[in-house]
Amino acid sequence: MTNETLLRCRQELHTHLTTELLPFWTARTADYVNGGFITHFDQHGRDSGEDEKSLIAQTRSIYTYSSAHRAGYGGETEDQPSLADLARHGVDYLLTRMWDNEHGGFYWMTNRKGEVLNDQKIVYGQSFAIYCLSEYTLATGDLRGVEYAEKVFDLLQKYASDTCYGGYFEMFDRAWTLKGPGAAGGNRKTLDAHMHLMEAFTSLYECTRQPIHRRKLLEVISLLVGRIMHPVYGTGVPQFWADWRVAPQIKFDIIWGWDRFTEDGVKREAEDNTSYGHNAEFAWLLLHALDVLEIPYETYFNKLQKALSHAADHGVDWEFGGVFVEGAHSGHVYDREKEFWQQAEVLIGFLDAYRIFGDEKYWKAYENVHRFVLDKMVNHEVGEWWPLMTRQGVPIWTHMSHSWKINYHTVRSMVQSIRRLDRLIET
């Protein structure tokens, strides 16, 4: 690896971000009639007409515009609003149409007009509200963001925190009554929600520097490394019972971003599967948290190395490029398709791994996925990424966006990867 190689990779990402990816979103997503964002687009980038605005898509869009603005992208032009203006537009909708003035917290779903379709309180969605609103205040100085981020944080401590076994329950009705067992999800806890609580509490603490936010962030980190990551392999375990015994991975009534289930709603290899994308995402999010907390990386070197090494050693497809979806903790690959968000997260994770550990295998893994993304996964005709591809790189799903496939992973990957390449170039 040479500086020339680093500069070439950086230029390719920067060109994609600034001439394809961000323009795709800034040109079409703001709903100036009803507020908030339109988030469903077909393979040609046309509004596909779904009558919904999900908490996940709205908050992730706010995060995207806020973080990209904070990183120095997207000033106002004659044709497009600034990223800060787009973020503010999203926050206006989130606070006026999705906030529950009676019980607190954000509704799970509205229609395009802002009428509530699903009033449940799902911790996964609340975590993204904390994340995006904290980032919004950090990016713009608008204190409405952190005000509501703190409100949601306080609600989670009051209603969702499990004072017996630790962590957070995840599925509640509108009035914050815990939902029932099974597919309702009231008796389970997940890697996904707790990992996103880590990123949310990181941004909240960065914004407020309040001791309570630091303490709760440290608690979630301790839970992730001590309970949720596999004790031997250091890989993420997807689902648990309330007492942190491993549970078979099932489909919840309220789901996010997971479409490939069997008819009975139970995941294949339900008690032995791990996501290469989640493992890399966990590692780089933990590193970022440690930066904000000012804690040395060495504190968690073993945990970080296991998660990142597993993704590089078992998840990378050295024949066709890219990273697989998931496999066994011990290494066997179960799902050899290529999904957009795993590619996005491992790009950041492998750059962090190379920067910290200096092992060339991580740079080779990064270059492999970098080429697959830019050569096959980006739909260059419109600027966004294909959602799911065959192992060889042929699109299976062709929509550019829906509630679970939004700008958060792709834009964040480009912004954060460029930042890491800059650090490598400077050293």
Short mmCIF file of C-alpha atoms in Angstrom, two decimals:
data_model
loop_
_atom_site.label_atom_id
_atom_site.label_comp_id
_atom_site.label_asym_id
_atom_site.label_seq_id
_atom_site.Cartn_x
_atom_site.Cartn_y
_atom_site.Cartn_z
CA MET A 1 0.00 0.00 0.00
CA THR A 2 1.37 3.39 -1.04
CA ASN A 3 0.28 7.00 -0.68
CA GLU A 4 -0.65 6.92 -4.36
CA THR A 5 -3.03 4.06 -3.68
CA LEU A 6 -4.53 5.86 -0.68
CA LEU A 7 -5.04 9.03 -2.71
CA ARG A 8 -6.67 7.11 -5.56
CA CYS A 9 -9.10 5.39 -3.19
CA ARG A 10 -9.89 8.67 -1.49
CA GLN A 11 -10.57 10.42 -4.80
CA GLU A 12 -12.88 7.65 -5.97
CA LEU A 13 -14.92 7.84 -2.76
CA HIS A 14 -14.99 11.64 -2.78
CA THR A 15 -16.16 11.74 -6.39
CA HIS A 16 -18.88 9.19 -5.71
CA LEU A 17 -20.05 11.03 -2.59
CA THR A 18 -20.12 14.52 -4.06
CA THR A 19 -21.23 13.87 -7.64
CA GLU A 20 -23.52 10.84 -7.26
CA LEU A 21 -24.57 9.88 -3.75
CA LEU A 22 -25.38 13.19 -2.05
CA PRO A 23 -26.96 14.67 -5.21
CA PHE A 24 -29.25 11.64 -5.46
CA TRP A 25 -30.74 12.51 -2.07
CA THR A 26 -30.67 16.29 -2.09
CA ALA A 27 -32.48 16.39 -5.44
CA ARG A 28 -35.51 14.33 -4.50
CA THR A 29 -36.04 13.53 -0.82
CA ALA A 30 -37.48 16.68 0.85
CA ASP A 31 -41.29 16.73 0.99
CA TYR A 32 -42.13 20.42 0.77
CA VAL A 33 -45.88 19.73 0.81
CA ASN A 34 -46.26 17.65 3.99
CA GLY A 35 -42.86 18.03 5.64
CA GLY A 36 -40.19 15.47 6.35
CA PHE A 37 -38.67 13.20 3.74
CA ILE A 38 -39.93 11.00 0.95
CA THR A 39 -37.86 7.84 1.24
CA HIS A 40 -39.16 5.29 -1.30
CA PHE A 41 -37.51 5.31 -4.72
CA ASP A 42 -37.35 2.71 -7.48
CA GLN A 43 -34.28 1.64 -9.42
CA HIS A 44 -34.50 4.76 -11.60
CA GLY A 45 -34.71 7.07 -8.59
CA ARG A 46 -38.43 7.76 -9.08
CA ASP A 47 -40.83 8.12 -6.17
CA SER A 48 -42.40 4.66 -5.83
CA GLY A 49 -45.45 6.06 -4.03
CA GLU A 50 -45.55 4.23 -0.68
CA ASP A 51 -47.70 6.19 1.75
CA GLU A 52 -45.49 6.02 4.81
CA LYS A 53 -42.86 7.90 6.72
CA SER A 54 -41.07 5.66 9.17
CA LEU A 55 -39.23 6.81 12.26
CA ILE A 56 -36.15 4.94 11.03
CA ALA A 57 -36.06 6.61 7.61
CA GLN A 58 -36.79 10.10 8.96
CA THR A 59 -34.18 9.96 11.75
CA ARG A 60 -31.53 8.35 9.59
CA SER A 61 -32.03 11.05 6.96
CA ILE A 62 -31.63 13.76 9.60
CA TYR A 63 -28.44 12.06 10.77
CA THR A 64 -27.13 11.82 7.20
CA TYR A 65 -27.62 15.50 6.39
CA SER A 66 -26.39 16.65 9.80
CA SER A 67 -23.23 14.53 9.80
CA ALA A 68 -22.35 15.32 6.19
CA HIS A 69 -22.84 19.03 6.90
CA ARG A 70 -20.66 18.72 10.00
CA ALA A 71 -17.98 17.05 7.86
CA GLY A 72 -17.97 20.00 5.46
CA TYR A 73 -20.10 18.80 2.56
CA GLY A 74 -23.15 20.17 0.83
CA GLY A 75 -23.36 23.94 0.93
CA GLU A 76 -26.38 25.68 -0.56
CA THR A 77 -26.49 26.15 -4.35
CA GLU A 78 -28.94 27.73 -6.78
CA ASP A 79 -30.53 24.34 -7.35
CA GLN A 80 -30.32 22.66 -3.94
CA PRO A 81 -30.75 23.60 -0.27
CA SER A 82 -27.80 23.15 2.06
CA LEU A 83 -27.49 19.92 4.03
CA ALA A 84 -28.06 21.94 7.22
CA ASP A 85 -31.36 23.22 5.78
CA LEU A 86 -32.40 19.68 4.87
CA ALA A 87 -31.56 18.46 8.37
CA ARG A 88 -33.61 21.29 9.89
CA HIS A 89 -36.49 20.45 7.56
CA GLY A 90 -36.43 16.86 8.87
CA VAL A 91 -36.22 17.91 12.51
CA ASP A 92 -39.23 20.20 12.07
CA TYR A 93 -41.31 17.23 10.88
CA LEU A 94 -39.95 14.84 13.49
CA LEU A 95 -40.79 17.14 16.41
CA THR A 96 -44.17 18.35 15.17
CA ARG A 97 -45.63 15.17 13.61
CA MET A 98 -43.90 12.16 15.19
CA TRP A 99 -43.43 13.24 18.83
CA ASP A 100 -46.08 11.91 21.25
CA ASN A 101 -47.06 14.92 23.38
CA GLU A 102 -49.03 12.75 25.80
CA HIS A 103 -46.71 9.84 26.58
CA GLY A 104 -43.39 11.02 25.18
CA GLY A 105 -41.20 9.35 22.63
CA PHE A 106 -41.56 9.12 18.87
CA TYR A 107 -44.23 7.17 16.98
CA TRP A 108 -43.01 4.32 14.78
CA MET A 109 -44.82 5.30 11.59
CA THR A 110 -46.88 8.06 9.98
CA ASN A 111 -48.31 8.38 6.50
CA ARG A 112 -47.03 11.03 4.11
CA LYS A 113 -49.38 13.64 5.50
CA GLY A 114 -48.09 13.07 9.02
CA GLU A 115 -51.05 11.09 10.36
CA VAL A 116 -50.00 8.37 12.79
CA LEU A 117 -50.17 4.84 11.36
CA ASN A 118 -48.33 3.01 14.16
CA ASP A 119 -48.04 4.59 17.61
CA GLN A 120 -45.77 1.97 19.20
CA LYS A 121 -42.53 2.91 20.92
CA ILE A 122 -39.70 0.77 19.58
CA VAL A 123 -36.31 1.27 21.24
CA TYR A 124 -34.46 0.70 17.97
CA GLY A 125 -36.24 3.73 16.55
CA GLN A 126 -35.83 5.80 19.73
CA SER A 127 -32.08 5.14 19.60
CA PHE A 128 -31.89 6.69 16.15
CA ALA A 129 -33.84 9.70 17.42
CA ILE A 130 -31.16 10.26 20.09
CA TYR A 131 -28.41 9.69 17.51
CA CYS A 132 -29.73 12.04 14.84
CA LEU A 133 -30.87 14.80 17.17
CA SER A 134 -27.55 14.88 19.03
CA GLU A 135 -25.68 14.97 15.72
CA TYR A 136 -28.03 17.72 14.50
CA THR A 137 -27.17 19.95 17.46
CA LEU A 138 -23.45 19.21 17.07
CA ALA A 139 -23.71 20.13 13.37
CA THR A 140 -25.94 23.19 13.52
CA GLY A 141 -26.04 24.47 17.10
CA ASP A 142 -29.85 24.22 17.14
CA LEU A 143 -30.58 23.21 20.74
CA ARG A 144 -33.93 21.63 19.91
CA GLY A 145 -32.00 18.55 18.88
CA VAL A 146 -30.26 17.85 22.16
CA GLU A 147 -33.36 18.88 24.13
CA TYR A 148 -35.41 16.09 22.57
CA ALA A 149 -32.48 13.66 22.55
CA GLU A 150 -32.27 14.05 26.32
CA LYS A 151 -36.02 13.59 26.66
CA VAL A 152 -35.83 10.26 24.84
CA PHE A 153 -32.79 9.19 26.84
CA ASP A 154 -34.69 9.89 30.09
CA LEU A 155 -37.73 7.93 28.85
CA LEU A 156 -35.53 4.91 28.10
CA GLN A 157 -34.07 4.99 31.60
CA LYS A 158 -37.57 5.23 33.09
CA TYR A 159 -39.41 2.64 31.01
CA ALA A 160 -36.98 0.46 29.05
CA SER A 161 -34.00 -0.09 31.35
CA ASP A 162 -33.86 -3.61 32.83
CA THR A 163 -32.70 -3.12 36.41
CA CYS A 164 -32.55 -6.89 36.99
CA TYR A 165 -30.41 -8.24 34.14
CA GLY A 166 -29.11 -5.05 32.57
CA GLY A 167 -29.63 -3.60 29.13
CA TYR A 168 -32.90 -2.43 27.66
CA PHE A 169 -36.21 -3.99 26.77
CA GLU A 170 -37.12 -3.01 23.23
CA MET A 171 -40.81 -3.29 22.31
CA PHE A 172 -43.50 -1.09 23.88
CA ASP A 173 -46.98 0.16 23.11
CA ARG A 174 -47.74 3.86 22.94
CA ALA A 175 -47.93 4.34 26.72
CA TRP A 176 -44.61 2.49 27.25
CA THR A 177 -46.20 -0.76 28.44
CA LEU A 178 -43.89 -3.67 27.59
CA LYS A 179 -45.29 -5.84 24.81
CA GLY A 180 -45.87 -9.58 25.10
CA PRO A 181 -43.48 -12.46 24.35
CA GLY A 182 -42.62 -14.16 21.09
CA ALA A 183 -43.03 -12.18 17.87
CA ALA A 184 -44.20 -9.17 19.88
CA GLY A 185 -40.63 -9.04 21.19
CA GLY A 186 -41.27 -8.06 24.78
CA ASN A 187 -39.17 -10.89 26.25
CA ARG A 188 -36.14 -10.51 23.98
CA LYS A 189 -33.12 -8.27 23.61
CA THR A 190 -30.98 -7.78 20.53
CA LEU A 191 -27.45 -6.96 19.46
CA ASP A 192 -28.86 -4.52 16.92
CA ALA A 193 -30.70 -2.28 19.36
CA HIS A 194 -27.90 -2.22 21.93
CA MET A 195 -25.23 -1.50 19.33
CA HIS A 196 -27.26 1.46 18.11
CA LEU A 197 -27.80 2.61 21.67
CA MET A 198 -24.01 2.69 21.97
CA GLU A 199 -23.71 4.98 18.94
CA ALA A 200 -26.64 7.10 20.18
CA PHE A 201 -25.25 7.53 23.69
CA THR A 202 -21.83 8.32 22.18
CA SER A 203 -23.23 11.25 20.20
CA LEU A 204 -25.36 12.37 23.13
CA TYR A 205 -22.37 12.38 25.48
CA GLU A 206 -20.26 14.17 22.87
CA CYS A 207 -22.99 16.80 22.74
CA THR A 208 -23.70 17.25 26.48
CA ARG A 209 -20.66 15.90 28.39
CA GLN A 210 -23.08 15.03 31.18
CA PRO A 211 -21.85 12.32 33.63
CA ILE A 212 -25.13 10.37 33.39
CA HIS A 213 -24.74 10.04 29.62
CA ARG A 214 -21.15 8.89 30.04
CA ARG A 215 -22.14 6.34 32.67
CA LYS A 216 -24.92 4.84 30.57
CA LEU A 217 -22.65 4.69 27.52
CA LEU A 218 -20.06 2.78 29.54
CA GLU A 219 -22.78 0.40 30.75
CA VAL A 220 -23.86 -0.39 27.19
CA ILE A 221 -20.24 -0.93 26.10
CA SER A 222 -19.69 -3.30 29.03
CA LEU A 223 -22.81 -5.22 28.07
CA LEU A 224 -21.81 -5.48 24.42
CA VAL A 225 -18.30 -6.77 25.10
CA GLY A 226 -19.29 -8.92 28.09
CA ARG A 227 -22.63 -10.42 27.08
CA ILE A 228 -23.57 -9.77 23.47
CA MET A 229 -20.35 -10.60 21.63
CA HIS A 230 -19.53 -14.31 21.52
CA PRO A 231 -17.27 -15.30 24.45
CA VAL A 232 -14.92 -17.34 22.24
CA TYR A 233 -15.06 -15.84 18.75
CA GLY A 234 -15.80 -12.22 19.65
CA THR A 235 -18.60 -12.10 17.08
CA GLY A 236 -22.07 -10.64 17.50
CA VAL A 237 -24.91 -12.85 18.73
CA PRO A 238 -28.20 -11.50 17.29
CA GLN A 239 -30.91 -12.26 19.88
CA PHE A 240 -31.22 -13.07 23.58
CA TRP A 241 -33.83 -13.79 26.18
CA ALA A 242 -34.33 -11.09 28.81
CA ASP A 243 -31.75 -12.75 31.11
CA TRP A 244 -29.14 -12.77 28.30
CA ARG A 245 -29.34 -16.45 27.44
CA VAL A 246 -28.92 -16.86 23.68
CA ALA A 247 -32.30 -17.08 21.93
CA PRO A 248 -33.12 -18.44 18.47
CA GLN A 249 -33.33 -15.54 16.04
CA ILE A 250 -36.97 -14.91 15.09
CA LYS A 251 -38.89 -12.35 13.08
CA PHE A 252 -40.60 -9.67 15.20
CA ASP A 253 -43.96 -8.13 14.39
CA ILE A 254 -42.14 -4.81 14.11
CA ILE A 255 -39.03 -5.44 12.04
CA TRP A 256 -36.21 -3.37 10.62
CA GLY A 257 -34.27 -4.24 7.53
CA TRP A 258 -34.53 -8.02 7.61
CA ASP A 259 -36.43 -9.63 4.76
CA ARG A 260 -34.98 -13.10 4.41
CA PHE A 261 -36.89 -15.38 6.77
CA THR A 262 -38.40 -18.80 6.38
CA GLU A 263 -42.19 -19.01 6.36
CA ASP A 264 -42.34 -19.86 10.07
CA GLY A 265 -40.47 -16.66 10.96
CA VAL A 266 -37.38 -18.40 12.33
CA LYS A 267 -33.95 -17.66 10.92
CA ARG A 268 -32.01 -20.48 9.31
CA GLU A 269 -29.20 -21.51 11.69
CA ALA A 270 -31.11 -19.45 14.25
CA GLU A 271 -28.71 -20.06 17.14
CA ASP A 272 -25.42 -19.94 15.23
CA ASN A 273 -25.29 -16.98 12.90
CA THR A 274 -23.37 -13.75 12.94
CA SER A 275 -23.26 -10.79 10.56
CA TYR A 276 -19.89 -9.75 9.15
CA GLY A 277 -21.25 -6.25 8.69
CA HIS A 278 -22.45 -5.99 12.28
CA ASN A 279 -19.12 -7.20 13.61
CA ALA A 280 -17.18 -4.55 11.70
CA GLU A 281 -19.77 -1.90 12.58
CA PHE A 282 -19.59 -2.82 16.27
CA ALA A 283 -15.80 -2.47 16.19
CA TRP A 284 -15.61 0.95 14.55
CA LEU A 285 -18.50 2.32 16.63
CA LEU A 286 -16.71 1.13 19.77
CA LEU A 287 -13.52 2.83 18.61
CA HIS A 288 -15.42 6.06 18.05
CA ALA A 289 -16.99 5.77 21.50
CA LEU A 290 -13.56 5.30 23.03
CA ASP A 291 -12.35 8.43 21.24
CA VAL A 292 -15.24 10.46 22.66
CA LEU A 293 -14.77 8.94 26.12
CA GLU A 294 -10.98 9.45 25.91
CA ILE A 295 -10.32 5.81 26.80
CA PRO A 296 -7.29 4.01 25.25
CA TYR A 297 -8.04 1.53 22.47
CA GLU A 298 -5.83 -1.00 24.25
CA THR A 299 -8.59 -1.45 26.83
CA TYR A 300 -10.54 -3.49 24.28
CA PHE A 301 -7.82 -4.61 21.84
CA ASN A 302 -8.72 -8.28 22.13
CA LYS A 303 -12.44 -7.69 21.50
CA LEU A 304 -11.77 -5.36 18.59
CA GLN A 305 -9.28 -7.69 16.96
CA LYS A 306 -11.57 -10.71 17.18
CA ALA A 307 -14.55 -8.96 15.60
CA LEU A 308 -12.55 -7.34 12.81
CA SER A 309 -10.39 -10.36 12.10
CA HIS A 310 -13.44 -12.61 11.82
CA ALA A 311 -14.95 -10.26 9.22
CA ALA A 312 -11.73 -10.13 7.21
CA ASP A 313 -10.88 -13.84 7.48
CA HIS A 314 -14.35 -15.28 6.83
CA GLY A 315 -16.58 -12.54 5.41
CA VAL A 316 -14.55 -11.31 2.43
CA ASP A 317 -15.21 -12.97 -0.93
CA TRP A 318 -11.76 -13.17 -2.49
CA GLU A 319 -13.12 -14.66 -5.71
CA PHE A 320 -15.90 -12.23 -6.66
CA GLY A 321 -15.29 -9.33 -4.29
CA GLY A 322 -17.30 -7.78 -1.49
CA VAL A 323 -18.36 -9.17 1.85
CA PHE A 324 -20.89 -11.94 2.48
CA VAL A 325 -24.04 -11.43 4.56
CA GLU A 326 -23.50 -13.85 7.44
CA GLY A 327 -22.20 -17.18 8.67
CA ALA A 328 -21.38 -19.30 11.69
CA HIS A 329 -19.39 -17.92 14.59
CA SER A 330 -16.72 -20.50 13.87
CA GLY A 331 -16.36 -19.24 10.29
CA HIS A 332 -18.53 -21.23 7.86
CA VAL A 333 -20.44 -18.91 5.49
CA TYR A 334 -24.23 -19.42 5.35
CA ASP A 335 -25.38 -16.53 3.17
CA ARG A 336 -23.15 -15.63 0.21
CA GLU A 337 -25.25 -12.80 -1.19
CA LYS A 338 -24.01 -9.21 -1.02
CA GLU A 339 -26.14 -6.65 0.81
CA PHE A 340 -25.46 -2.92 0.63
CA TRP A 341 -25.13 -2.08 4.31
CA GLN A 342 -22.59 -4.77 5.14
CA GLN A 343 -20.31 -3.42 2.40
CA ALA A 344 -20.72 0.10 3.78
CA GLU A 345 -19.81 -0.86 7.35
CA VAL A 346 -16.82 -3.08 6.60
CA LEU A 347 -15.19 -0.30 4.55
CA ILE A 348 -14.98 1.81 7.71
CA GLY A 349 -14.11 -1.14 9.94
CA PHE A 350 -11.27 -2.43 7.77
CA LEU A 351 -9.70 1.03 7.53
CA ASP A 352 -9.81 1.34 11.31
CA ALA A 353 -8.34 -2.15 11.67
CA TYR A 354 -5.49 -1.33 9.30
CA ARG A 355 -4.81 1.97 11.07
CA ILE A 356 -4.74 0.39 14.53
CA PHE A 357 -3.25 -3.04 13.98
CA GLY A 358 -1.11 -2.39 10.88
CA ASP A 359 -1.89 -5.81 9.41
CA GLU A 360 -1.85 -5.77 5.59
CA LYS A 361 -4.74 -8.26 5.47
CA TYR A 362 -7.07 -5.45 6.51
CA TRP A 363 -5.88 -3.19 3.72
CA LYS A 364 -6.29 -6.00 1.19
CA ALA A 365 -9.79 -6.65 2.58
CA TYR A 366 -10.60 -2.94 2.30
CA GLU A 367 -9.40 -2.73 -1.31
CA ASN A 368 -11.42 -5.82 -2.20
CA VAL A 369 -14.68 -4.35 -0.90
CA HIS A 370 -13.86 -0.86 -2.21
CA ARG A 371 -13.60 -2.23 -5.75
CA PHE A 372 -16.75 -4.35 -5.46
CA VAL A 373 -18.76 -1.37 -4.24
CA LEU A 374 -17.61 1.09 -6.89
CA ASP A 375 -17.56 -1.39 -9.77
CA LYS A 376 -20.75 -3.35 -9.02
CA MET A 377 -22.81 -2.15 -6.07
CA VAL A 378 -23.19 1.50 -7.05
CA ASN A 379 -25.98 2.07 -9.55
CA HIS A 380 -24.04 4.78 -11.36
CA GLU A 381 -26.97 5.74 -13.56
CA VAL A 382 -28.78 7.22 -10.55
CA GLY A 383 -26.07 7.47 -7.86
CA GLU A 384 -27.22 5.16 -5.03
CA TRP A 385 -26.31 1.54 -4.26
CA TRP A 386 -28.19 -1.61 -5.22
CA PRO A 387 -29.72 -3.10 -2.04
CA LEU A 388 -28.96 -6.81 -2.58
CA MET A 389 -26.85 -8.65 -5.14
CA THR A 390 -25.89 -12.20 -6.00
CA ARG A 391 -22.47 -13.35 -4.98
CA GLN A 392 -21.25 -12.44 -8.45
CA GLY A 393 -22.65 -8.90 -8.26
CA VAL A 394 -25.95 -9.09 -10.16
CA PRO A 395 -28.81 -7.09 -8.57
CA ILE A 396 -31.51 -9.18 -6.86
CA TRP A 397 -33.51 -6.32 -5.37
CA THR A 398 -33.54 -3.17 -7.45
CA HIS A 399 -35.16 -0.38 -5.38
CA MET A 400 -32.89 2.50 -4.47
CA SER A 401 -34.61 3.27 -1.18
CA HIS A 402 -37.37 2.31 1.22
CA SER A 403 -37.85 2.57 4.98
CA TRP A 404 -34.96 0.19 5.70
CA LYS A 405 -32.68 1.08 2.81
CA ILE A 406 -31.95 4.75 3.20
CA ASN A 407 -28.95 7.10 2.93
CA TYR A 408 -27.57 6.44 6.43
CA HIS A 409 -25.21 3.53 5.69
CA THR A 410 -24.01 4.64 2.27
CA VAL A 411 -23.35 8.33 2.94
CA ARG A 412 -21.91 7.62 6.39
CA SER A 413 -19.57 5.02 4.89
CA MET A 414 -18.20 7.51 2.36
CA VAL A 415 -17.79 10.34 4.90
CA GLN A 416 -16.14 8.12 7.50
CA SER A 417 -13.95 6.22 5.03
CA ILE A 418 -12.63 9.46 3.52
CA ARG A 419 -11.86 10.69 7.03
CA ARG A 420 -9.86 7.52 7.76
CA LEU A 421 -8.03 7.60 4.43
CA ASP A 422 -7.03 11.19 5.19
CA ARG A 423 -5.56 10.06 8.50
CA LEU A 424 -3.58 7.33 6.76
CA ILE A 425 -2.36 9.76 4.11
CA GLU A 426 -1.17 12.18 6.79
CA THR A 427 0.88 9.56 8.67
#
